[in-house]
Short mmCIF file of C-alpha atoms and ligand atoms in Angstrom, two decimals:
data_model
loop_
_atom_site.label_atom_id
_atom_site.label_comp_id
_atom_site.label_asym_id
_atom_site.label_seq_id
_atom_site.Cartn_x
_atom_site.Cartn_y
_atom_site.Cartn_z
CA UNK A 284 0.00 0.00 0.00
CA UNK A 285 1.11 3.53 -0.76
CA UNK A 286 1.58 6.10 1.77
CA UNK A 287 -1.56 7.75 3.08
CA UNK A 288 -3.25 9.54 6.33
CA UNK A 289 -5.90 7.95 8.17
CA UNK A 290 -8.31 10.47 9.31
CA UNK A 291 -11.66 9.60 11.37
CA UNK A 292 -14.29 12.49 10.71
CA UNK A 293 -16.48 14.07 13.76
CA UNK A 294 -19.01 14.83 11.44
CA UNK A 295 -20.66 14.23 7.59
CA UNK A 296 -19.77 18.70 7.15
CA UNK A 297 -15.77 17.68 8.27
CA UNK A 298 -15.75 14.84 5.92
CA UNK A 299 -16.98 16.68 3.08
CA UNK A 300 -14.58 19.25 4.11
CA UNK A 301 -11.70 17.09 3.36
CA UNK A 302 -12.42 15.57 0.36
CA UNK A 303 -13.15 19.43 -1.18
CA UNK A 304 -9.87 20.51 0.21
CA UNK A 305 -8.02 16.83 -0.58
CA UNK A 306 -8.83 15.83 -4.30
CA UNK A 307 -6.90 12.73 -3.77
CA UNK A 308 -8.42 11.98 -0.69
CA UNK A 309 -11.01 8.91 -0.53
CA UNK A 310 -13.96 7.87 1.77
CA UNK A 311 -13.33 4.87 3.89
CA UNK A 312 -16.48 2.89 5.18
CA UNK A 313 -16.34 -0.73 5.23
CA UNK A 314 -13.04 -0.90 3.20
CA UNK A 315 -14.11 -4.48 2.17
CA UNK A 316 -13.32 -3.00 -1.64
CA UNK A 317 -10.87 -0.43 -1.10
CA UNK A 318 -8.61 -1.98 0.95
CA UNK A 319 -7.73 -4.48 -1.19
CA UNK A 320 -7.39 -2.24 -4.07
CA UNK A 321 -4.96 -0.20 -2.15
CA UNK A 322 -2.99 -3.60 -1.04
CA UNK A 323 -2.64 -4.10 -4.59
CA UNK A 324 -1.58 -0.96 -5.44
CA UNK A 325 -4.07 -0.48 -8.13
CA UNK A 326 -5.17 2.80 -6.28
CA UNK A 327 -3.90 5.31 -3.95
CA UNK A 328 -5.03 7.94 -1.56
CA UNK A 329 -3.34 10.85 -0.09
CA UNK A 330 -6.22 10.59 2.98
CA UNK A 331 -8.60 7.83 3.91
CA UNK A 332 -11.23 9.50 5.50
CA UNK A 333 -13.37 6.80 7.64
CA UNK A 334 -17.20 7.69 8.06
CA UNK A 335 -18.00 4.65 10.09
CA UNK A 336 -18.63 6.18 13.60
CA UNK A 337 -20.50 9.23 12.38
CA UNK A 338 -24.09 9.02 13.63
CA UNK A 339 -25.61 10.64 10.93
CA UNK A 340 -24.70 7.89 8.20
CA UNK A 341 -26.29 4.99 10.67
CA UNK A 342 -29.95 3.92 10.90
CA UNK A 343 -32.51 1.64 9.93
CA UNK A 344 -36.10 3.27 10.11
CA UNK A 345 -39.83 2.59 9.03
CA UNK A 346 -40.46 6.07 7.82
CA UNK A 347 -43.70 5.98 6.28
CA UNK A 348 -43.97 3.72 3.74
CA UNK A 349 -40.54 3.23 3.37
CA UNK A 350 -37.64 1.59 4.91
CA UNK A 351 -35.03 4.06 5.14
CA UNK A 352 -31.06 2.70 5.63
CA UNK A 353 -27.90 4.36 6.63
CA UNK A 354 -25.09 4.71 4.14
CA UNK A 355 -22.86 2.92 7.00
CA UNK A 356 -25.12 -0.04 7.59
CA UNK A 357 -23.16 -3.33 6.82
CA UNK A 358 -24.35 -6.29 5.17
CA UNK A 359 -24.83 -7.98 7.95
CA UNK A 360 -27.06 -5.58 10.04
CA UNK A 361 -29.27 -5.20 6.97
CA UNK A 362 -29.57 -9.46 6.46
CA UNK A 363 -30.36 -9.75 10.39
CA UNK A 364 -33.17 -6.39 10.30
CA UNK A 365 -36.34 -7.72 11.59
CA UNK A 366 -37.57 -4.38 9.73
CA UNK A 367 -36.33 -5.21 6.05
CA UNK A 368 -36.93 -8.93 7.05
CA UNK A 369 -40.65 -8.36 7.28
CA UNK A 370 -41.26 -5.28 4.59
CA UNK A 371 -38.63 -6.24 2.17
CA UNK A 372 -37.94 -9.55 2.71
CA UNK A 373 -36.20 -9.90 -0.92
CA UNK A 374 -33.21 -6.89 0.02
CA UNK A 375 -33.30 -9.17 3.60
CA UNK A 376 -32.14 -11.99 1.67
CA UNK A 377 -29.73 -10.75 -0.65
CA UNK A 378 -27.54 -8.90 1.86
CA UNK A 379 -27.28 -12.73 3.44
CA UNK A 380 -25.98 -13.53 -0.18
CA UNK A 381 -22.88 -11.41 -0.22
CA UNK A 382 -19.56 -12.62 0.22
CA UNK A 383 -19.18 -14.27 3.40
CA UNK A 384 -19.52 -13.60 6.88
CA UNK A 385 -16.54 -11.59 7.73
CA UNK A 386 -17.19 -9.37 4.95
CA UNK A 387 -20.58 -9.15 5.62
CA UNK A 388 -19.85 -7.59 9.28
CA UNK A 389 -17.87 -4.68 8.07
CA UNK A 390 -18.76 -3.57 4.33
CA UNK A 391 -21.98 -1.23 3.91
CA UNK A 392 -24.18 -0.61 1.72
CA UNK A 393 -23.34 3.05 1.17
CA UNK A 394 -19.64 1.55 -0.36
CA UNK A 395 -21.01 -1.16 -1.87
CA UNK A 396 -23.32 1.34 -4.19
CA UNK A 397 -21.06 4.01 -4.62
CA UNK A 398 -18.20 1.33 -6.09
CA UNK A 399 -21.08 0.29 -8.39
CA UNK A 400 -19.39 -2.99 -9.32
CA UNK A 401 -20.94 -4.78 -12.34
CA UNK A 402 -21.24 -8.11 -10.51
CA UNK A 403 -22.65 -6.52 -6.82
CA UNK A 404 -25.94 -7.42 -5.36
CA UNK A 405 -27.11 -4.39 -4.22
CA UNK A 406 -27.35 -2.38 -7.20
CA UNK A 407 -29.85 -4.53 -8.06
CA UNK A 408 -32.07 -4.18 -5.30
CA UNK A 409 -31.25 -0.20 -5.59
CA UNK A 410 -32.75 -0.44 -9.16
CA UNK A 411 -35.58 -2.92 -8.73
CA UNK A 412 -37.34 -1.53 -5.88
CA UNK A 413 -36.89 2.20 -7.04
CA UNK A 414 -35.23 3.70 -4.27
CA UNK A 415 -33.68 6.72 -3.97
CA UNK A 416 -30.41 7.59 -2.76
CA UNK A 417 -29.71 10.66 -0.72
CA UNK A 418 -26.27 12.25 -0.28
CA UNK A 419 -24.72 15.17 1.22
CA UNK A 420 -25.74 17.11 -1.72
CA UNK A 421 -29.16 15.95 -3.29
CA UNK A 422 -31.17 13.31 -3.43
CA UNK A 423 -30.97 10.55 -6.91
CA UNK A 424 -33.31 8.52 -8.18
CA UNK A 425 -32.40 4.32 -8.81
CA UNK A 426 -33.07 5.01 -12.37
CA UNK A 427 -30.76 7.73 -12.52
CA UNK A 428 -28.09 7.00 -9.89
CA UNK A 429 -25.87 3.94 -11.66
CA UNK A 430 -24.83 5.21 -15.06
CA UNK A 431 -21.71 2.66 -16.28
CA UNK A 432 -18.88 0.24 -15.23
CA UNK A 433 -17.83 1.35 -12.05
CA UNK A 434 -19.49 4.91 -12.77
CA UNK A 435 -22.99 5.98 -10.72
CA UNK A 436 -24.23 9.75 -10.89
CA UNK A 437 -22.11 10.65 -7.87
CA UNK A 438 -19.87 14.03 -7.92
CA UNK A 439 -16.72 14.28 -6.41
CA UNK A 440 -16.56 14.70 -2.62
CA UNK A 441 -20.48 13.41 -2.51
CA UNK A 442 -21.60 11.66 0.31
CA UNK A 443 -24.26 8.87 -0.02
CA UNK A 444 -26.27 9.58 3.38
CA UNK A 445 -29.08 7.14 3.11
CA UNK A 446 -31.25 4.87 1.27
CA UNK A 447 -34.88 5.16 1.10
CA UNK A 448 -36.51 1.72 -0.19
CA UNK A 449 -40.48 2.11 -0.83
CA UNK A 450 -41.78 -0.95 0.72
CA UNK A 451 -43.01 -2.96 -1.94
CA UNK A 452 -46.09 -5.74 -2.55
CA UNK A 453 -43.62 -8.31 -2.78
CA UNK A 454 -39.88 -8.95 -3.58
CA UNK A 455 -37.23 -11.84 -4.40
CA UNK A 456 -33.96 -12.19 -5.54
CA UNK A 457 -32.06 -14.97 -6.94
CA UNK A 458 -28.21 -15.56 -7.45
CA UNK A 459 -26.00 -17.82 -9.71
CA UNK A 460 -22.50 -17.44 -7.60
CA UNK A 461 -19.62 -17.00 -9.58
CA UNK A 462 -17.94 -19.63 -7.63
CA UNK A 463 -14.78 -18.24 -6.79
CA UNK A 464 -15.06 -14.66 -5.80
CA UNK A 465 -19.13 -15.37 -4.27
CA UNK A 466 -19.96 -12.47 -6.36
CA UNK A 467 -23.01 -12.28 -8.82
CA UNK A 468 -22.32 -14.05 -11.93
CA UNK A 469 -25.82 -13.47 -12.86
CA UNK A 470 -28.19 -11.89 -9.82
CA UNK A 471 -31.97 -11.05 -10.55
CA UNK A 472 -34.49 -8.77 -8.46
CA UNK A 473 -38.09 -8.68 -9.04
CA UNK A 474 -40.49 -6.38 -7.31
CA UNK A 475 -43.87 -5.49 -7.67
CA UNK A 476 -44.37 -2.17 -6.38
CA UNK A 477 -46.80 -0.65 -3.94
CA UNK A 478 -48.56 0.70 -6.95
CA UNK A 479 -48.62 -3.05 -8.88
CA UNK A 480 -45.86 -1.56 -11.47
CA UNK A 481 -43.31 -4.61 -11.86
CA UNK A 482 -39.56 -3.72 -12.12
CA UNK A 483 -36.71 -6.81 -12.97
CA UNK A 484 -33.26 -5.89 -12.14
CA UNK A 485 -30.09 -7.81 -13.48
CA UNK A 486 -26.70 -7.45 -11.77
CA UNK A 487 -23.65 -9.02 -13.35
CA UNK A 488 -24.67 -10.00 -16.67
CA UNK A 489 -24.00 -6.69 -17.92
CA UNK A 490 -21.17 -4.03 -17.89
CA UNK A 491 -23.82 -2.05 -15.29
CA UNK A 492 -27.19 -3.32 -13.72
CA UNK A 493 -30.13 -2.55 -16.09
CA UNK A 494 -33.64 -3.04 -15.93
CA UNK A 495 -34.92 -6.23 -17.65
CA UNK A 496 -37.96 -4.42 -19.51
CA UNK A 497 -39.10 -7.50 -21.63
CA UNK A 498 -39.30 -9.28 -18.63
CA UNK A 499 -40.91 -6.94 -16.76
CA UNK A 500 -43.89 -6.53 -19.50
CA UNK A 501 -44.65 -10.48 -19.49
CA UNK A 502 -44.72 -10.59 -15.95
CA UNK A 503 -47.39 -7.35 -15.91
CA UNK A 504 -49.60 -9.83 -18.10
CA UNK A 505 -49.43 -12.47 -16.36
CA UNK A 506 -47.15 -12.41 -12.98
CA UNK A 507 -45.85 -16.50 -13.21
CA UNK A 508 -42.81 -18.20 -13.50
CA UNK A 509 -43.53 -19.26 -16.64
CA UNK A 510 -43.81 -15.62 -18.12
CA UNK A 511 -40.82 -15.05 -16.87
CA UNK A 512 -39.21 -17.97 -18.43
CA UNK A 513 -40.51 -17.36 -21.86
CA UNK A 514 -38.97 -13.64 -22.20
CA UNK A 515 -35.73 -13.59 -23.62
CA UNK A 516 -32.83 -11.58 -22.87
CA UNK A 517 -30.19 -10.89 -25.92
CA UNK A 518 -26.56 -11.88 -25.67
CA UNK A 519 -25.34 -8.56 -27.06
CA UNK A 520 -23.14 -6.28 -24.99
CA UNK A 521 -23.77 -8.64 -21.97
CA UNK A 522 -20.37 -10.10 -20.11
CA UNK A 523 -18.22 -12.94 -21.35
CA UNK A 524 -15.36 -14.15 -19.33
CA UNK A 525 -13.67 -17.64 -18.01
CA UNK A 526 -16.66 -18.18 -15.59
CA UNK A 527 -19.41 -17.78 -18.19
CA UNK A 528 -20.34 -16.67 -22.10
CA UNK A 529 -22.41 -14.23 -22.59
CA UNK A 530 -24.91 -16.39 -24.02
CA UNK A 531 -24.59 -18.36 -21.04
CA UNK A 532 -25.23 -15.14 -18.69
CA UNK A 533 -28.30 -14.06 -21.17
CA UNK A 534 -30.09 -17.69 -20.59
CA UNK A 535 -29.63 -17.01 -16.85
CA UNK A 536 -31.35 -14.21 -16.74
CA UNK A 537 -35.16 -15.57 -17.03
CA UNK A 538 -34.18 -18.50 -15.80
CA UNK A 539 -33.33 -16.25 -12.16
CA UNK A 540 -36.29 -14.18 -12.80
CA UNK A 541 -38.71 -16.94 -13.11
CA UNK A 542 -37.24 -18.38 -9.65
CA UNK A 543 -37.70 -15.09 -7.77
CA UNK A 544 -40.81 -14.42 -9.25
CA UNK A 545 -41.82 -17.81 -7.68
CA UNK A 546 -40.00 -16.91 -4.04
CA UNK A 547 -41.33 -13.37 -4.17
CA UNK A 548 -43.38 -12.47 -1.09
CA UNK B 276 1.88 8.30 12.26
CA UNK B 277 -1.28 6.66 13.39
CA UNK B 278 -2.15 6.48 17.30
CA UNK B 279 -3.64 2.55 17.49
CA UNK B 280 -5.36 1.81 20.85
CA UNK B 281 -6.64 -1.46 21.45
CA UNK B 282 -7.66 -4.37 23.46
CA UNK B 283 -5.81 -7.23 22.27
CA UNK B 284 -6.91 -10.54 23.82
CA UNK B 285 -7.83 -8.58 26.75
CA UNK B 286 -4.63 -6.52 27.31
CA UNK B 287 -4.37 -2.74 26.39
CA UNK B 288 -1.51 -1.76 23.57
CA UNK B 289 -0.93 1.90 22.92
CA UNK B 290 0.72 2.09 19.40
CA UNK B 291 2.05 4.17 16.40
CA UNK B 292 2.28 2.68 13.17
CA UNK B 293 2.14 4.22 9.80
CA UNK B 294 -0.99 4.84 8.65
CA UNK B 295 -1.09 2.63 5.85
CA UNK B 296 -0.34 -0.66 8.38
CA UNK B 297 -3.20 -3.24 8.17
CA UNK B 298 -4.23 -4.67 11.32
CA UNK B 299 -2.59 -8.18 10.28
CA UNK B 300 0.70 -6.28 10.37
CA UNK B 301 0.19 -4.52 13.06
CA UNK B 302 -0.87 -7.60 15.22
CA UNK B 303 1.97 -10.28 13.79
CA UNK B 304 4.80 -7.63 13.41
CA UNK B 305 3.86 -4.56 15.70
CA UNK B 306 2.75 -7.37 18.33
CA UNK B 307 4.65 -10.31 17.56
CA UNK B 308 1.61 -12.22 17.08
CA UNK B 309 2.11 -14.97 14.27
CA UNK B 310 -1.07 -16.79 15.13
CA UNK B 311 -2.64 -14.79 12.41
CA UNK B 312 -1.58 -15.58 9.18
CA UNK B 313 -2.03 -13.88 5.72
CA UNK B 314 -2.86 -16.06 2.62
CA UNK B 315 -3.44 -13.91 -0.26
CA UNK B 316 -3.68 -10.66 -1.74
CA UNK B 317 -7.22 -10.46 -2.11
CA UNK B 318 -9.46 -10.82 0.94
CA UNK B 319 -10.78 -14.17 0.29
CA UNK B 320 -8.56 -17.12 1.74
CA UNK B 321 -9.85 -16.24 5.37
CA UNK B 322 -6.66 -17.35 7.06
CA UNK B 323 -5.80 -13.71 8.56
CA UNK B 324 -9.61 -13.67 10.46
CA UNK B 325 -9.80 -12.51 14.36
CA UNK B 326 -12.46 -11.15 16.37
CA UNK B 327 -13.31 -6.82 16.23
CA UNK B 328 -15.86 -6.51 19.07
CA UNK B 329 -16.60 -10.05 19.09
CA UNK B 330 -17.39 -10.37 14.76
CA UNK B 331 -15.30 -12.22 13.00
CA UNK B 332 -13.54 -10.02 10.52
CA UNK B 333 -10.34 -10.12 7.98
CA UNK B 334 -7.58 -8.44 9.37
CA UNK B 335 -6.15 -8.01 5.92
CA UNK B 336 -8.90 -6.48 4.91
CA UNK B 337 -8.83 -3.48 7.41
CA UNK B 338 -6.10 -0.93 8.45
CA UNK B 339 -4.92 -0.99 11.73
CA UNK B 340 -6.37 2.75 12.14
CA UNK B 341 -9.76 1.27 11.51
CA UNK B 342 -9.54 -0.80 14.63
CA UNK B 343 -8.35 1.69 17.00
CA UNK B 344 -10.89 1.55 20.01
CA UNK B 345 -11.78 -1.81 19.38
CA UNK B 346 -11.34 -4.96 21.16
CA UNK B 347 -9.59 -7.88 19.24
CA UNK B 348 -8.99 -11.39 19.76
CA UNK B 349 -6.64 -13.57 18.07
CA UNK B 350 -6.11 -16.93 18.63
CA UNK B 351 -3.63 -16.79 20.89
CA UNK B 352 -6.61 -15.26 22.78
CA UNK B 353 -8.61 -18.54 23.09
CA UNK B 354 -7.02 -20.88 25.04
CA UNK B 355 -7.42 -20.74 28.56
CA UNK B 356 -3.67 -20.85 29.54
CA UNK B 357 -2.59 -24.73 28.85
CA UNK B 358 -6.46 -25.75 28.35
CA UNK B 359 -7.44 -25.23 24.51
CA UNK B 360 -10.96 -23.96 23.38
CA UNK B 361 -13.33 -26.47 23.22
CA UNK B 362 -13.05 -25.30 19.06
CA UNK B 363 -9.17 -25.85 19.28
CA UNK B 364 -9.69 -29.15 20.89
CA UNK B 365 -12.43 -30.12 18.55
CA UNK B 366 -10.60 -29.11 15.52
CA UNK B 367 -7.30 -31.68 17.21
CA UNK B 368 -9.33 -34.85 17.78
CA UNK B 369 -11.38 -34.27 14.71
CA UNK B 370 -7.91 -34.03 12.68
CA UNK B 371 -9.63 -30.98 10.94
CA UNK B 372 -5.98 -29.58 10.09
CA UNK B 373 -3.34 -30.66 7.91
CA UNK B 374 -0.85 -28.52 7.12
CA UNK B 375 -2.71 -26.06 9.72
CA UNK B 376 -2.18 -22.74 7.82
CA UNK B 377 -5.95 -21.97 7.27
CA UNK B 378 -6.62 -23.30 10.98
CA UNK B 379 -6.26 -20.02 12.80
CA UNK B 380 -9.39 -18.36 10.60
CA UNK B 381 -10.53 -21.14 10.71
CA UNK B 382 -11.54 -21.63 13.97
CA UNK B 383 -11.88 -17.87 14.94
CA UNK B 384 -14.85 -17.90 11.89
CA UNK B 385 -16.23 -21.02 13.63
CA UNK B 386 -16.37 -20.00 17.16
CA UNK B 387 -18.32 -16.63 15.65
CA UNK B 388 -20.80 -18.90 13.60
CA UNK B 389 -21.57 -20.80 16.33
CA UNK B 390 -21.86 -17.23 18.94
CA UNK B 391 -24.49 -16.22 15.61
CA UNK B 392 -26.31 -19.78 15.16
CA UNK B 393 -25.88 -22.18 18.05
CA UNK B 394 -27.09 -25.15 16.41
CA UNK B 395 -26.38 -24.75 12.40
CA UNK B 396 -27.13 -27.41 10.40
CA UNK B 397 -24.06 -29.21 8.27
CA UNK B 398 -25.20 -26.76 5.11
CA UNK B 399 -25.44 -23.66 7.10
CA UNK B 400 -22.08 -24.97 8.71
CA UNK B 401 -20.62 -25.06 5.05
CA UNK B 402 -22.31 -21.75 3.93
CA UNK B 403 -20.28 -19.51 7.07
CA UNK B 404 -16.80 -21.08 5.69
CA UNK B 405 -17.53 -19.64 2.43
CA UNK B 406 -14.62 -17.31 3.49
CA UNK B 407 -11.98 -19.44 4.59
CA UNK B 408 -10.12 -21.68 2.34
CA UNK B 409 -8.32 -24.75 3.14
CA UNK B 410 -5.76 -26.63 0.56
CA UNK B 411 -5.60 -29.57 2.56
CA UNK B 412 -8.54 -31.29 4.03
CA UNK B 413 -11.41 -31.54 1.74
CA UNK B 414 -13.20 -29.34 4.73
CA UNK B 415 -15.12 -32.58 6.20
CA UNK B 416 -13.50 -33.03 9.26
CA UNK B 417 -13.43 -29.58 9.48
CA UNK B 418 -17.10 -29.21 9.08
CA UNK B 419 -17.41 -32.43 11.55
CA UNK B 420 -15.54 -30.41 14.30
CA UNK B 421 -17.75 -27.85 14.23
CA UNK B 422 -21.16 -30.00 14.62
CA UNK B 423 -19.60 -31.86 17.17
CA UNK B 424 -18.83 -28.89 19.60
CA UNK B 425 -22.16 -27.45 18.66
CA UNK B 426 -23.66 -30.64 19.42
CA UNK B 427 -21.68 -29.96 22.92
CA UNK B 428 -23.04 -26.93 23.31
CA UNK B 429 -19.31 -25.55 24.74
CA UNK B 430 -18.97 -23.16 21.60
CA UNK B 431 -18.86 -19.36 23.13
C1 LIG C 256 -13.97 -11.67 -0.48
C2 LIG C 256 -15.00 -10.65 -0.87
C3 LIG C 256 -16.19 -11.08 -1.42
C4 LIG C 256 -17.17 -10.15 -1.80
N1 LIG C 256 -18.35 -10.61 -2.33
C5 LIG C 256 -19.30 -9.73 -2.71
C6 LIG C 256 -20.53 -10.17 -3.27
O1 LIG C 256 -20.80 -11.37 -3.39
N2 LIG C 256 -21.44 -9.24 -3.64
C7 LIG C 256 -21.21 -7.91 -3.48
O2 LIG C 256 -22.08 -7.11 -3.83
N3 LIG C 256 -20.07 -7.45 -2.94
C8 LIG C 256 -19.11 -8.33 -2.55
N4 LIG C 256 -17.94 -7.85 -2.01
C9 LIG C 256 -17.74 -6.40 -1.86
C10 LIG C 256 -18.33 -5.94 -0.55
O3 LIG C 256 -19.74 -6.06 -0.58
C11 LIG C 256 -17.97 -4.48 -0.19
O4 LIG C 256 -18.35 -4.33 1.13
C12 LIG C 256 -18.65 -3.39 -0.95
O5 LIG C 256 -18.47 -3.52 -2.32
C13 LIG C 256 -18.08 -2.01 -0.60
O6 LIG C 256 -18.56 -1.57 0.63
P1 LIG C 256 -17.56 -1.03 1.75
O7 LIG C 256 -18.40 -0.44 2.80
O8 LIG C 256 -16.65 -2.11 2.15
O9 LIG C 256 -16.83 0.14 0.95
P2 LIG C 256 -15.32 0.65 0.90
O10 LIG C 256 -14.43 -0.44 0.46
O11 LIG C 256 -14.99 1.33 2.17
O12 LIG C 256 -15.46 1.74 -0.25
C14 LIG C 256 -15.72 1.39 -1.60
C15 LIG C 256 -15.74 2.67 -2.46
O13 LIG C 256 -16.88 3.46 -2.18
C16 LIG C 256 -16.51 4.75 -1.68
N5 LIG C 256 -17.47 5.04 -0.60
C17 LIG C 256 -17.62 4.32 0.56
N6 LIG C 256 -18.65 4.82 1.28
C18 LIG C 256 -19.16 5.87 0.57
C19 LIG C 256 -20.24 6.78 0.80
N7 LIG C 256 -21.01 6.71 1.90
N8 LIG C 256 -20.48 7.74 -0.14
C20 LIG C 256 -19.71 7.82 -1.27
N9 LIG C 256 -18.68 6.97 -1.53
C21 LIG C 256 -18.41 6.01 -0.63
C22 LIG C 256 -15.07 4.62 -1.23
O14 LIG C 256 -14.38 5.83 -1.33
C23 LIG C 256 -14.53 3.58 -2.21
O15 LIG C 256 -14.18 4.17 -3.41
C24 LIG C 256 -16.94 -8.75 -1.61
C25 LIG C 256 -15.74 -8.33 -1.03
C26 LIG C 256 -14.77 -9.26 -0.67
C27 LIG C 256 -13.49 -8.77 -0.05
S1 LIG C 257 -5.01 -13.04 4.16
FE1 LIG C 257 -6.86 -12.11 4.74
S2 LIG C 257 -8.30 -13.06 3.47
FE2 LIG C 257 -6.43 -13.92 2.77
S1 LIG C 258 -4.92 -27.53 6.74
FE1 LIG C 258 -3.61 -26.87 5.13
S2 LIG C 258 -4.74 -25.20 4.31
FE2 LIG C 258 -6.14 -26.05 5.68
#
């Protein structure tokens, strides 16, 4: 690891102080992705600036009709909520799904959206369930929030705060490991919304999570595993590597859907 | 220079390391406490894993700075002078160790499974070592240690 300065901010106004004054400067939370990209050398940051004690980044709240989650709440909080357990239980689920247990208690779901990784669960859930995210600037809608590999509609120096998930009528999602790593090869979310609108998330398949709109409109005709199954998802532009073709990763895809859509409750 | 204070199996240690140290440095080189090992670059082998505030976590995987504040046990922190854990024993008559290099993470992330789940089943058992890999054993007798001393109820 390169040279750096730990700092630990006192407050969300200090740490967006130093990353304004520190362009090389990067936010610390569960550092269960950055710390091994600074291990490896394959980044570097004059200041790590860790937002893990601040108050104002914790939290997990019925507000409403949503469930509203701290940027700073790890995976394994989030999989153990009796609150998201009961309202969502298909976000419940998938924070159980990620990684494994030691990386569960310290990485957050604040890092794990703001890294954006093509192959990370969360995104999906983000996108699926229409939530919005709210940093120390503004407030971003799912749709609008993850824009490209690695890239989400973040500014320098922004803070994600919180995440506000609408409780919906029902939710699932459903995983194909990529063996090695535990990340998504393929990862599907389905949720039917409070207003009956139905919105199909894929994570890994792709260079970025997208919304699986063919999907989506067979399963608002007729909301069965079998419509699900019957869509189908094209090849082009989706992932290839070792672990799977992209042809391979494009047959997953309603093949996932159709098994959330019969887990979703 | 980084101030690290910490509890390390249940001692204080007042510290400065560079920033940049992770806490595996800090606790086999700082400390002198080899228990630990490191087994990759990457976060996923599982053989640097200890306890932060009782949650099994990688120590690789976290800079010493992180910690500071925080309790830790290693596995030198187990044993209860010359009588092992009942997971350290459990892991010796079950032969759950070959070469033993994964053992250390091993057993820390099976003493917190069993503080989460008392009484996991042999699945759930092989779903919390999704973390920890072992070259040697083929993981049975490792998964067979753990039942047993669940079955024992002697796991926290
Ligand atoms: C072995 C292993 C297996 C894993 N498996 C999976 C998996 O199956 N699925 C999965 O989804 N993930 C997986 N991960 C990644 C894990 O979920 C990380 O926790 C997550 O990607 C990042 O969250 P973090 O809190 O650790 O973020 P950090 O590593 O601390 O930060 C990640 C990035 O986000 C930035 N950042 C952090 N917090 C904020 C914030 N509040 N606002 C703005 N920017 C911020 C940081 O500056 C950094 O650039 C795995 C990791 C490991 C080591
Ligand atoms: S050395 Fe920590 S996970 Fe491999
Ligand atoms: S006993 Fe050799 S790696 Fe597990």
């Amino acid at each position: 690891m390169y040279q750096t300065t730990y700092v630990r901010a006192s407050s969300l106004a200090e740490a967006a102080n130093l990353l304004r004054d520190n362009p090389d400067a990067k936010l610390i939370s569960g550092g269960q992705t950055l710390v091994p990209t600074l291990r490896q050398r394959l980044a570097r940051a004059s200041h790590l600036v860790d937002i893990v004690h601040l108050a104002e980044l914790r939290g997990l709240t019925l507000e409403g009709d949503r469930v509203v989650i701290g940027a700073t709440t790890t995976h394994a909080e989030l999989a153990a909520s009796d609150l998201v357990r009961q309202r969502i239980p298909g976000l419940a689920h998938l924070a159980g799904l990620i990684g494994d247990p030691p990386v569960r208690h310290l990485g957050t779901i604040g890092g794990s959206i703001a890294n954006n990784d093509p192959a990370a669960d969360y995104p999906a859930a983000v996108l699926a369930l229409n939530a919005a995210v709210h940093t120390s600037r503004r407030t971003i809608g799912a749709d609008d929030f993850f824009t490209g590999l690695f890239e989400t509609a973040l500014d320098p120096g922004e803070i994600v705060v919180r995440v506000s998930f609408p409780i919906p009528r029902r939710s699932a999602y459903e995983k194909f490991h990529q063996s090695a790593s535990r990340f998504a090869l393929v990862g599907v979310f389905v949720a039917v919304l409070a207003d009956g609108s139905i919105r199909v998330a894929v994570t890994g398949a792709g260079p970025c999570v997208f919304r699986a709109t063919s999907i989506e409109s067979a399963l608002a005709r007729s909301f069965t595993a079998e419509a699900a199954e019957s869509a189908a998802i094209s090849a082009d532009g989706l992932n290839s590597d070792i672990h799977g073709s992209a042809e391979f990763r494009a047959h997953l895809v309603p093949v996932l859907a159709a098994r959330a859509v019969a887990q979703a409750r | 220079m980084a101030q690290i204070n910490v509890k390390v199996n249940g001692r204080a240690v007042s510290k400065q390391v560079e920033d940049r140290t992770l806490l595996v440095e800090f606790l086999r080189e700082t400390l002198g406490l080899t228990g630990t090992h490191v087994g990759c670059d990457t976060g996923q082998c599982g053989a640097c894993v200890v306890h932060l505030d009782g949650r099994a976590v990688k120590s690789c995987t976290m800079i010493a700075a992180q910690a500071s504040g925080s309790e830790i046990t290693t596995i030198e922190g187990l044993a209860k002078g010359d009588e092992l854990h009942p997971m350290q024993a459990a892991f010796h008559r079950h032969h759950a160790l070959q070469c033993g290099f994964c053992t250390p993470g091993m057993i820390m992330t099976a003493v917190d499974l069993l503080r989460r789940i008392p009484h996991p089943d042999e699945a759930t058992i092989r779903a919390n070592l999704d973390g920890n890999l072992c070259r040697c054993t083929g993981y049975h007798n490792i998964v067979k240690a753990i039942a047993a001393v669940a079955e024992s109820g002697a796991g926290v």
